[in-house]
PDB file of N, CA, C and O in Angstrom:
ATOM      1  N   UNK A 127       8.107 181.636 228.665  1.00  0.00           N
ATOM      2  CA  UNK A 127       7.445 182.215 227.521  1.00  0.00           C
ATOM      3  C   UNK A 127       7.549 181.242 226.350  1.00  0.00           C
ATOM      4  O   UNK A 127       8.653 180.765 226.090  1.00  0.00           O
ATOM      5  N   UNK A 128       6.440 180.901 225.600  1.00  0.00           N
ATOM      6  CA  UNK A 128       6.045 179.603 224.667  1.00  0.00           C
ATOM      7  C   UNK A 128       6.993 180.604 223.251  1.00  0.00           C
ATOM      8  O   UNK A 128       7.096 181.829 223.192  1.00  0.00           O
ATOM      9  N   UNK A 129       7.412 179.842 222.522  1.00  0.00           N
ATOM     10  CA  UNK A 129       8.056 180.797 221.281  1.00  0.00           C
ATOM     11  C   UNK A 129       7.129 180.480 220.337  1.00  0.00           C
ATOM     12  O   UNK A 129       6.698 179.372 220.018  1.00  0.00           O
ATOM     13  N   UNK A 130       6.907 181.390 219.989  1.00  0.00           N
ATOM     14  CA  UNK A 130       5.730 181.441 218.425  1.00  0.00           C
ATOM     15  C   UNK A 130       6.018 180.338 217.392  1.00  0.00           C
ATOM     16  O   UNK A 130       7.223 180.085 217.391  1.00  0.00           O
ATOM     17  N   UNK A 131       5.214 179.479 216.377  1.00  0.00           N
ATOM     18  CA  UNK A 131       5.810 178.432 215.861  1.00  0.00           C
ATOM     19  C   UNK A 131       6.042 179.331 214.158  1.00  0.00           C
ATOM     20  O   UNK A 131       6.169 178.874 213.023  1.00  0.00           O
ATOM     21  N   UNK A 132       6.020 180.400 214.557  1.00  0.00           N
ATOM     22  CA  UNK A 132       6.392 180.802 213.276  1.00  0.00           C
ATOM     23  C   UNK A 132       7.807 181.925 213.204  1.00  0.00           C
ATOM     24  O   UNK A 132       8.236 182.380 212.144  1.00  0.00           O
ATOM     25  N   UNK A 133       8.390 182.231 214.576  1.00  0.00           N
ATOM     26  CA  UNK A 133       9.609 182.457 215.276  1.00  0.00           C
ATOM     27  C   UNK A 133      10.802 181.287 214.741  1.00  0.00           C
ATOM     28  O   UNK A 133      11.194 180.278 215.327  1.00  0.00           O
ATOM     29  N   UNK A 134      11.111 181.718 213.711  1.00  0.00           N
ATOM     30  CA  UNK A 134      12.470 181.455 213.373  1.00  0.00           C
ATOM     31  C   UNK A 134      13.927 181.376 213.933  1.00  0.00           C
ATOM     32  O   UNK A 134      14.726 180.602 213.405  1.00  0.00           O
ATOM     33  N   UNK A 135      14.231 182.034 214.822  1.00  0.00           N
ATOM     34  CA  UNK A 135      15.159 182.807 215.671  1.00  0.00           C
ATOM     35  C   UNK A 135      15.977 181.578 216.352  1.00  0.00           C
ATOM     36  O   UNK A 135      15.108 180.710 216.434  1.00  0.00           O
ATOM     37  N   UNK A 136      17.059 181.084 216.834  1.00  0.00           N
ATOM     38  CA  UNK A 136      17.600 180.355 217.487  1.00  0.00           C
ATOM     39  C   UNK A 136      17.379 180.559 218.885  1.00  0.00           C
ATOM     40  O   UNK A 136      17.713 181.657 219.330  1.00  0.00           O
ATOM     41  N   UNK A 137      16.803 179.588 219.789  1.00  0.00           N
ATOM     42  CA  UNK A 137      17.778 180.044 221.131  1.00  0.00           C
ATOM     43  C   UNK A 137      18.950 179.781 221.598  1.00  0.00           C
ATOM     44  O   UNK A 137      19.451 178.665 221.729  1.00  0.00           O
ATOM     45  N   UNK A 138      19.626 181.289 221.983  1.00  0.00           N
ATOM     46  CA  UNK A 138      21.053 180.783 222.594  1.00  0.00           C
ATOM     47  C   UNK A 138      21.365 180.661 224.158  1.00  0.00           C
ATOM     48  O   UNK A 138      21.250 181.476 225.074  1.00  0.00           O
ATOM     49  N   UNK A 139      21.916 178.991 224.106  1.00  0.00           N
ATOM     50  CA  UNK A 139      21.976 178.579 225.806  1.00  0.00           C
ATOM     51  C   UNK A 139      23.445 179.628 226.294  1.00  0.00           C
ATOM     52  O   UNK A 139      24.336 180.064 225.565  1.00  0.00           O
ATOM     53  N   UNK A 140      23.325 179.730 227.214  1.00  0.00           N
ATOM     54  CA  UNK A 140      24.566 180.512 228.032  1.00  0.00           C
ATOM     55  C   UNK A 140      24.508 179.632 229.243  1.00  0.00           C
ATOM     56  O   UNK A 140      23.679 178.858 229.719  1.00  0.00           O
ATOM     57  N   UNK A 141      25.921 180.123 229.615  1.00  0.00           N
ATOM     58  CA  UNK A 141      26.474 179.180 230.989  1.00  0.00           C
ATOM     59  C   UNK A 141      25.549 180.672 232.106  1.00  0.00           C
ATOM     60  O   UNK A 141      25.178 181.820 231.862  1.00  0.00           O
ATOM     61  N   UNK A 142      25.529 179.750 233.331  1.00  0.00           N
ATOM     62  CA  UNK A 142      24.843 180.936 234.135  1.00  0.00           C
ATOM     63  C   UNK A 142      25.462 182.379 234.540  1.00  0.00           C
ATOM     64  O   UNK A 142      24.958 183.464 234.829  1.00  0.00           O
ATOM     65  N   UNK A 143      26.685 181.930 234.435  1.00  0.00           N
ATOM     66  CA  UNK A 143      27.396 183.107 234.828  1.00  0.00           C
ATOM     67  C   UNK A 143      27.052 184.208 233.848  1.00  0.00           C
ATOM     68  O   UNK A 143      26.805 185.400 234.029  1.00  0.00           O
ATOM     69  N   UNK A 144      27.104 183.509 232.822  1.00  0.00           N
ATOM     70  CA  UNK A 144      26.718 185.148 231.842  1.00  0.00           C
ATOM     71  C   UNK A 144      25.195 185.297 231.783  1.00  0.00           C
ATOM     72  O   UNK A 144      24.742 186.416 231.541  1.00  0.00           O
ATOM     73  N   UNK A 145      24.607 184.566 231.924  1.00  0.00           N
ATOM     74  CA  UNK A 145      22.926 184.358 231.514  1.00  0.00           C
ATOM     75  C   UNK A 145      22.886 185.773 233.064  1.00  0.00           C
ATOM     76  O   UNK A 145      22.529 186.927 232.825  1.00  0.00           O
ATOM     77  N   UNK A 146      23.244 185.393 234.259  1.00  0.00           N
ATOM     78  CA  UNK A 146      23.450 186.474 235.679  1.00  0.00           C
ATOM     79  C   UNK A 146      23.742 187.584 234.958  1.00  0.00           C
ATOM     80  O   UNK A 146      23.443 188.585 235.609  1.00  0.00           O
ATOM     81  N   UNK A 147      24.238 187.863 233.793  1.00  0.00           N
ATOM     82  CA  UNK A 147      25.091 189.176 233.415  1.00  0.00           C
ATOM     83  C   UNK A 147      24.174 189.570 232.577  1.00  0.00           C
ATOM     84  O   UNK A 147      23.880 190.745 232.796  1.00  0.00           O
ATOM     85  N   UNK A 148      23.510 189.039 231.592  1.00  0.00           N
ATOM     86  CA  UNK A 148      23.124 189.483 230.997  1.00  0.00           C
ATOM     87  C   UNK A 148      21.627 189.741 231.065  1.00  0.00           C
ATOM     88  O   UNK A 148      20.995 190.205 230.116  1.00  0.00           O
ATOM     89  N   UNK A 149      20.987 189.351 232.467  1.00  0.00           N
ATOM     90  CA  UNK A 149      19.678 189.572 233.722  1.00  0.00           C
ATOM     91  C   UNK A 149      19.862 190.998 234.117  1.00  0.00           C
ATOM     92  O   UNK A 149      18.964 191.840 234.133  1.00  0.00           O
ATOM     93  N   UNK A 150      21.314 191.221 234.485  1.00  0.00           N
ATOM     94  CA  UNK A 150      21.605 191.983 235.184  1.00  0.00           C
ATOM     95  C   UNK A 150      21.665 193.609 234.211  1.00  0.00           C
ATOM     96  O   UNK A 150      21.365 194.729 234.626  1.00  0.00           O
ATOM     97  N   UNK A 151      22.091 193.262 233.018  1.00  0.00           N
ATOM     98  CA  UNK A 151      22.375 194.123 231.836  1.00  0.00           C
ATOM     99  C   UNK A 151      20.397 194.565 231.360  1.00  0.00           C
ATOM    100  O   UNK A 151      19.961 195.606 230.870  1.00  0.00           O
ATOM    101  N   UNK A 152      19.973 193.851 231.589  1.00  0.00           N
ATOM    102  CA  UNK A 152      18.560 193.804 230.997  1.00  0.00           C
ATOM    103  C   UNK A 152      17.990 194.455 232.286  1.00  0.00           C
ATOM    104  O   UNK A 152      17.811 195.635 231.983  1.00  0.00           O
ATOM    105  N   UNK A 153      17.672 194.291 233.388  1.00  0.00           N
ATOM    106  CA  UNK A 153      17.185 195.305 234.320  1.00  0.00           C
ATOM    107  C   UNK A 153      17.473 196.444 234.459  1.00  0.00           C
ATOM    108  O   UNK A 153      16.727 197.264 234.996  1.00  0.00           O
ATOM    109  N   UNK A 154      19.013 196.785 233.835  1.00  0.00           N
ATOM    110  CA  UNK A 154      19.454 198.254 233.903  1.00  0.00           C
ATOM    111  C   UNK A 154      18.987 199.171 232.833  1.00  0.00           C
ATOM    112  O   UNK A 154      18.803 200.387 232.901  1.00  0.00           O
ATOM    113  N   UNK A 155      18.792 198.171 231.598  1.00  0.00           N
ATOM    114  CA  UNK A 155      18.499 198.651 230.144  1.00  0.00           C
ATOM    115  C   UNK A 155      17.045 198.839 230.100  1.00  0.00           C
ATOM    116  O   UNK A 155      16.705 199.646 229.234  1.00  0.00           O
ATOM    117  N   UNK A 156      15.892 198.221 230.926  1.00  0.00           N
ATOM    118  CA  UNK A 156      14.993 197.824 230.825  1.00  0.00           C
ATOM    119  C   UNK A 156      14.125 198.752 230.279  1.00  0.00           C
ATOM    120  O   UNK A 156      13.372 198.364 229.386  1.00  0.00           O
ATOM    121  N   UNK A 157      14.084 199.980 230.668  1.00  0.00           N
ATOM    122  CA  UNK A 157      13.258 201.260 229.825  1.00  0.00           C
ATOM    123  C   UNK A 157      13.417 201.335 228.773  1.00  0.00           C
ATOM    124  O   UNK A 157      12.473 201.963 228.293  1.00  0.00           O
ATOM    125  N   UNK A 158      14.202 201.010 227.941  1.00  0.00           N
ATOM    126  CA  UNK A 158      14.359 201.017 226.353  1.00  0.00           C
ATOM    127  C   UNK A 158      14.411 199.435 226.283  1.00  0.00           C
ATOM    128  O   UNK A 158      13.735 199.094 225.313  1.00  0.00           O
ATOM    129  N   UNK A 159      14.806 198.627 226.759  1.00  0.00           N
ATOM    130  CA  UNK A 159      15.213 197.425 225.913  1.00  0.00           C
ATOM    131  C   UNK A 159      14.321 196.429 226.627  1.00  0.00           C
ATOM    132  O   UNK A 159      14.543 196.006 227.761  1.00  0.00           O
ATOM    133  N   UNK A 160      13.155 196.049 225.761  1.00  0.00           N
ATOM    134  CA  UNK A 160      12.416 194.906 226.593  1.00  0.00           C
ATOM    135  C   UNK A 160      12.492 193.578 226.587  1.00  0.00           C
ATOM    136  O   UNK A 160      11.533 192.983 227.078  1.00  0.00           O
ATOM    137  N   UNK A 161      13.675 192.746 226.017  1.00  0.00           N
ATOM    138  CA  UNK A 161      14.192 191.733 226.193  1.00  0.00           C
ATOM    139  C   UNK A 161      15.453 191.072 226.183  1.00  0.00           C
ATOM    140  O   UNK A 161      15.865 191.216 225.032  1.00  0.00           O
ATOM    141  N   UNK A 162      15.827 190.782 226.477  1.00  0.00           N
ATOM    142  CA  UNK A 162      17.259 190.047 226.981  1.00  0.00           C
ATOM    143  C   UNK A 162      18.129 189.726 225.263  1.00  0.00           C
ATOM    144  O   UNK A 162      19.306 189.622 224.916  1.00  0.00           O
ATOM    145  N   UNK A 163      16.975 189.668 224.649  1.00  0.00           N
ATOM    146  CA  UNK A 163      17.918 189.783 222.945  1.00  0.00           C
ATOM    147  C   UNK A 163      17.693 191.102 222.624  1.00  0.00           C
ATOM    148  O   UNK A 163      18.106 191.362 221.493  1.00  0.00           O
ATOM    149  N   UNK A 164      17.326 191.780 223.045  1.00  0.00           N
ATOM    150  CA  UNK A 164      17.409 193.637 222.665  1.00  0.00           C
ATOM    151  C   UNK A 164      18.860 193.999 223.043  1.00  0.00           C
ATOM    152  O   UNK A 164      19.705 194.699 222.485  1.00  0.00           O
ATOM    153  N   UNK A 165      18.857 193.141 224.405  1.00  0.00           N
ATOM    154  CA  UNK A 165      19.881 194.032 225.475  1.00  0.00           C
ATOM    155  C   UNK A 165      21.412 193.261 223.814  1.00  0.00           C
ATOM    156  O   UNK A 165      22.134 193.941 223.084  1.00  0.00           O
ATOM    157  N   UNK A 166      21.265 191.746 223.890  1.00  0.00           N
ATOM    158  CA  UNK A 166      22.439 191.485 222.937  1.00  0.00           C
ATOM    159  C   UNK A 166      22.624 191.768 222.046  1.00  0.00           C
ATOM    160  O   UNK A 166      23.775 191.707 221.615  1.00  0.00           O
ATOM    161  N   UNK A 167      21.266 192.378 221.046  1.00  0.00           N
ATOM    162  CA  UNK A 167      21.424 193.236 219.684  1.00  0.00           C
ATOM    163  C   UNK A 167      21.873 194.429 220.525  1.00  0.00           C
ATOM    164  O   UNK A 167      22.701 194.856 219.720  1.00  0.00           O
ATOM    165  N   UNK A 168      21.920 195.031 221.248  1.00  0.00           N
ATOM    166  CA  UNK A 168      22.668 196.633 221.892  1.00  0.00           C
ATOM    167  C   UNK A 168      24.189 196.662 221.810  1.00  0.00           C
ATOM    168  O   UNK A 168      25.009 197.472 221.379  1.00  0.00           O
ATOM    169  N   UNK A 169      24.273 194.969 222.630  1.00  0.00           N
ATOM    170  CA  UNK A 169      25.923 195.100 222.601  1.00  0.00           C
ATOM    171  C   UNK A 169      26.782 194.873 221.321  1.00  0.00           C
ATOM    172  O   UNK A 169      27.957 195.180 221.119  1.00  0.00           O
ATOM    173  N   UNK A 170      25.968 194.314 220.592  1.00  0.00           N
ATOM    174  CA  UNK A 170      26.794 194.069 219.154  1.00  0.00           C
ATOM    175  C   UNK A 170      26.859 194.889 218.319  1.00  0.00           C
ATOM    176  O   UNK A 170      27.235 194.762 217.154  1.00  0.00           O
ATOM    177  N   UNK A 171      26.458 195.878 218.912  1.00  0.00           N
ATOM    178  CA  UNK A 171      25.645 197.410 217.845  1.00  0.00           C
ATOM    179  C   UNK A 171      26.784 197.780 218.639  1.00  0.00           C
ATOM    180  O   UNK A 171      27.695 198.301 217.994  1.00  0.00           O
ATOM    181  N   UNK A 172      26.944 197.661 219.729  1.00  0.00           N
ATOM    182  CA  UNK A 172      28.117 198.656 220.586  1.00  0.00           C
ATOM    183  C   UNK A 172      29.375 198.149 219.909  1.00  0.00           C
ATOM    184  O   UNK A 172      30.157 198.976 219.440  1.00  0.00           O
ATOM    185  N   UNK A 173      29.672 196.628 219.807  1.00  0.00           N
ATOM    186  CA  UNK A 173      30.822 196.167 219.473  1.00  0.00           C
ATOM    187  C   UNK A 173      31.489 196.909 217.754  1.00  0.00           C
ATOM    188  O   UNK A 173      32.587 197.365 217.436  1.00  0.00           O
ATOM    189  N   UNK A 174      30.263 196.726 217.036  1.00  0.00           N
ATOM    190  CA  UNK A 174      30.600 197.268 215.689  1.00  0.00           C
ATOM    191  C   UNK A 174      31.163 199.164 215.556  1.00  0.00           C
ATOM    192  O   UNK A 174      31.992 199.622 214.770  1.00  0.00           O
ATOM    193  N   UNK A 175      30.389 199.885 216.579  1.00  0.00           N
ATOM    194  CA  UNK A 175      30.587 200.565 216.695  1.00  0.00           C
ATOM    195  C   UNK A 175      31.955 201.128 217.160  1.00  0.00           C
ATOM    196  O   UNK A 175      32.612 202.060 216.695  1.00  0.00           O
ATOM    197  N   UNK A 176      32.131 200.539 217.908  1.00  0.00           N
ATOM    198  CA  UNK A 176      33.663 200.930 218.737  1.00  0.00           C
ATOM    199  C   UNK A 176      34.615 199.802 218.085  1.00  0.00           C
ATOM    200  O   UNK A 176      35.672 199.883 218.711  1.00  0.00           O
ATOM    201  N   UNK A 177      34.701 198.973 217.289  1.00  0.00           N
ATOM    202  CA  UNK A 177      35.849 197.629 217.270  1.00  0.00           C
ATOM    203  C   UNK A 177      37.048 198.234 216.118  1.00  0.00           C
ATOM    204  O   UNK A 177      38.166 197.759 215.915  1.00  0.00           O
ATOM    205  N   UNK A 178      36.693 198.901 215.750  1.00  0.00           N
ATOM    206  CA  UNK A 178      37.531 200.300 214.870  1.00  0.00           C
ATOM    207  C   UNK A 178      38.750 200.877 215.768  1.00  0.00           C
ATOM    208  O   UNK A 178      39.974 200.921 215.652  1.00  0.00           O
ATOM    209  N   UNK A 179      37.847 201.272 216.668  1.00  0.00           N
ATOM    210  CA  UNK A 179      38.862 202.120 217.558  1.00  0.00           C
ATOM    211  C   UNK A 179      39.436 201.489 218.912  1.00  0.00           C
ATOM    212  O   UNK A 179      40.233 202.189 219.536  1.00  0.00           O
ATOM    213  N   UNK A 180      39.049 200.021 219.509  1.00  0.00           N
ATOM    214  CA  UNK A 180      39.834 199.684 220.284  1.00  0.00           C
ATOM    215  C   UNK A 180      41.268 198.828 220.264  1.00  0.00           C
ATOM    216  O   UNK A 180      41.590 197.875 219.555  1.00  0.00           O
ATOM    217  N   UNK A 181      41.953 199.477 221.235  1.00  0.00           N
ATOM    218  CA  UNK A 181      43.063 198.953 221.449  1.00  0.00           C
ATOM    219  C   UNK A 181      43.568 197.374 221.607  1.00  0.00           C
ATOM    220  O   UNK A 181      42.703 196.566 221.945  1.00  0.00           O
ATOM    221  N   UNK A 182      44.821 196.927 221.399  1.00  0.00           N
ATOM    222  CA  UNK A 182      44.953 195.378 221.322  1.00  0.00           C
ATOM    223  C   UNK A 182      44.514 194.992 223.154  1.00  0.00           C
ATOM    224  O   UNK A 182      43.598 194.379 223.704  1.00  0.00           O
ATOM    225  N   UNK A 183      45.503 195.597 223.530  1.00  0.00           N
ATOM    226  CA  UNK A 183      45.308 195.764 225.143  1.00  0.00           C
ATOM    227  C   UNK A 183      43.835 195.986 226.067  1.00  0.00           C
ATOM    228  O   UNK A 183      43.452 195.547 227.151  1.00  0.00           O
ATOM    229  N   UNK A 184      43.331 196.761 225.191  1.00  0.00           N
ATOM    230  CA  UNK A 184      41.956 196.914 225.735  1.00  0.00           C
ATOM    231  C   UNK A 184      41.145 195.170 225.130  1.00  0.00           C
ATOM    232  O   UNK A 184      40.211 194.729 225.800  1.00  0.00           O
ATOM    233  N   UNK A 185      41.544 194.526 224.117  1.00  0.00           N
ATOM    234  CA  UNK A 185      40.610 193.544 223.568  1.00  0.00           C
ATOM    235  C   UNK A 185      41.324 192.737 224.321  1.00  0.00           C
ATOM    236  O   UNK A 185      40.460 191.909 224.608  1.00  0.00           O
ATOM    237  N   UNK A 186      42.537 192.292 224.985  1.00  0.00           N
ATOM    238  CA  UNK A 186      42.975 191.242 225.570  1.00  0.00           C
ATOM    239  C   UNK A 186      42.312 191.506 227.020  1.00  0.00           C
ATOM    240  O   UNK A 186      42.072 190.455 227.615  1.00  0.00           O
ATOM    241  N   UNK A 187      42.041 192.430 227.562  1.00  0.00           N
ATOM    242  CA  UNK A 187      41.333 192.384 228.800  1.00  0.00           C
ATOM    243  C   UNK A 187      40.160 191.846 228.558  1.00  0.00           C
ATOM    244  O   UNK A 187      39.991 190.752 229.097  1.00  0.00           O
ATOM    245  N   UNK A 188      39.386 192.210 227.992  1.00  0.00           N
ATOM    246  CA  UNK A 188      37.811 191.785 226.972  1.00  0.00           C
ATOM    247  C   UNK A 188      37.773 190.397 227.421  1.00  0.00           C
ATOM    248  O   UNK A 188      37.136 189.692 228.204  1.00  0.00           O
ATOM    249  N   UNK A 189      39.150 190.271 226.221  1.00  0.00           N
ATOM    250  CA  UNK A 189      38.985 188.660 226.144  1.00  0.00           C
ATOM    251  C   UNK A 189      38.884 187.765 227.606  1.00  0.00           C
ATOM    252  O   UNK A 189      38.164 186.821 227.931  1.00  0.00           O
ATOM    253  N   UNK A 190      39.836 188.436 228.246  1.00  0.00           N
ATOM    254  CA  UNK A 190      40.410 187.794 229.753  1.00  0.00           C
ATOM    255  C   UNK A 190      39.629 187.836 230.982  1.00  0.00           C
ATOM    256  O   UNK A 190      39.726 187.104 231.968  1.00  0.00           O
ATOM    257  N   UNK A 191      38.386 189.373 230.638  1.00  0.00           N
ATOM    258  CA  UNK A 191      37.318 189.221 231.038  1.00  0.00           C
ATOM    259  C   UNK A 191      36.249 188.450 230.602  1.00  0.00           C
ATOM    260  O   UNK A 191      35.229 188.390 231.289  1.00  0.00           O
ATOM    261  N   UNK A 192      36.352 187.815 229.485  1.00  0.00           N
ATOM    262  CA  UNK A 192      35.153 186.772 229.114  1.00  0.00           C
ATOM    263  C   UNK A 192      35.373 185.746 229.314  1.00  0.00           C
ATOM    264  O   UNK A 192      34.458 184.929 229.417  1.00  0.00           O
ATOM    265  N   UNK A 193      36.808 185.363 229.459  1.00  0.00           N
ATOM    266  CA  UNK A 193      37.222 183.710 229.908  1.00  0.00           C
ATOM    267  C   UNK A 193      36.988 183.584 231.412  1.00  0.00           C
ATOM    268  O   UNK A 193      36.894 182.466 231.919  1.00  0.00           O
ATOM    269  N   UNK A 194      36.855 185.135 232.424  1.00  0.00           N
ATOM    270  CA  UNK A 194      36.625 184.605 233.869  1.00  0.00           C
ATOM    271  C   UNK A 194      35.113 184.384 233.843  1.00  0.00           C
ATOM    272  O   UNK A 194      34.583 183.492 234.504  1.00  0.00           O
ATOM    273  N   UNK A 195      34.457 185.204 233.080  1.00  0.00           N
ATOM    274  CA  UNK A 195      33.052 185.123 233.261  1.00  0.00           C
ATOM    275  C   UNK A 195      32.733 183.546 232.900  1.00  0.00           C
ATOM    276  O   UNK A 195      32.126 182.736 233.600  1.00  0.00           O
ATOM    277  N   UNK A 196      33.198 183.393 231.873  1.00  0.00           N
ATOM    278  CA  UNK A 196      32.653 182.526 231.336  1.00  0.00           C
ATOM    279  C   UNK A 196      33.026 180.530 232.452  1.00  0.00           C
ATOM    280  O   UNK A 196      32.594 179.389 232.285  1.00  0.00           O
ATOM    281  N   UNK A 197      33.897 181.103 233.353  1.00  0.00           N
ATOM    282  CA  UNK A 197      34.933 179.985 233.774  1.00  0.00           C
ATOM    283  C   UNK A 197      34.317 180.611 235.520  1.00  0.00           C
ATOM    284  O   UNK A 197      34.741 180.137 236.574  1.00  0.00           O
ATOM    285  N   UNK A 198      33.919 181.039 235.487  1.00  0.00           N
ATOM    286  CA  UNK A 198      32.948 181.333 236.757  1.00  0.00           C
ATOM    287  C   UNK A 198      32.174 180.861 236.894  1.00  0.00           C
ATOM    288  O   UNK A 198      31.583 180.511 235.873  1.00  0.00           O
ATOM    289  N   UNK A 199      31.531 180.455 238.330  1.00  0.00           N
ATOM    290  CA  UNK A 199      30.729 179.752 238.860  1.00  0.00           C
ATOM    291  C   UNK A 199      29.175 180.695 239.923  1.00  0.00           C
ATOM    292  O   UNK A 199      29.410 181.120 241.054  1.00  0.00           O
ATOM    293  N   UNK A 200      28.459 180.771 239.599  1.00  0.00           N
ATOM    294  CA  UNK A 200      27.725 181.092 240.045  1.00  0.00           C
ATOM    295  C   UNK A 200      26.996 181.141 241.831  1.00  0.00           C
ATOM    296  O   UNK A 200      26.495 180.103 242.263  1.00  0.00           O
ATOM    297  N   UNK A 201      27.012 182.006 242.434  1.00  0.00           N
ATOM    298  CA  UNK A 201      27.416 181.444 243.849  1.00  0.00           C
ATOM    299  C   UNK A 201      26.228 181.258 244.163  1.00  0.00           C
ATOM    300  O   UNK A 201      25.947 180.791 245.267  1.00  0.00           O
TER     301      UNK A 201
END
């Protein structure tokens, strides 16, 4: 898809492993959310929403889950 030359917006590269995740997040969402930056404005709407109320323990898994994703290899 050509980006409009009047589209301001950055693109952000991802390693594949998450780019897989976040394919995968967007086919599930797909009835409401029609693009892959809908699906990441969702989660940051989710993050603000809940980052009040989660636990240290719950954010060190987070974290520990984003360092495998991110340190994963795509098969």
């Amino acid at each position: 898809m050509k980006q409009d030359e009047n589209d301001v917006r950055k693109n952000v590269k991802v390693i594949p492993s998450v780019k897989e995740e976040l394919h995968h997040l967007h086919s599930q969402l797909k009835a409401e959310l029609k693009t892959e930056s809908a699906v990441i404005a969702y989660l940051l709407k989710m993050h603000q929403d809940f980052e009040d109320t989660i636990t240290f323990k719950q954010h060190r898994q987070y974290i520990s889950a984003s360092q495998e994703m991110h340190n994963a290899k795509v098969k």
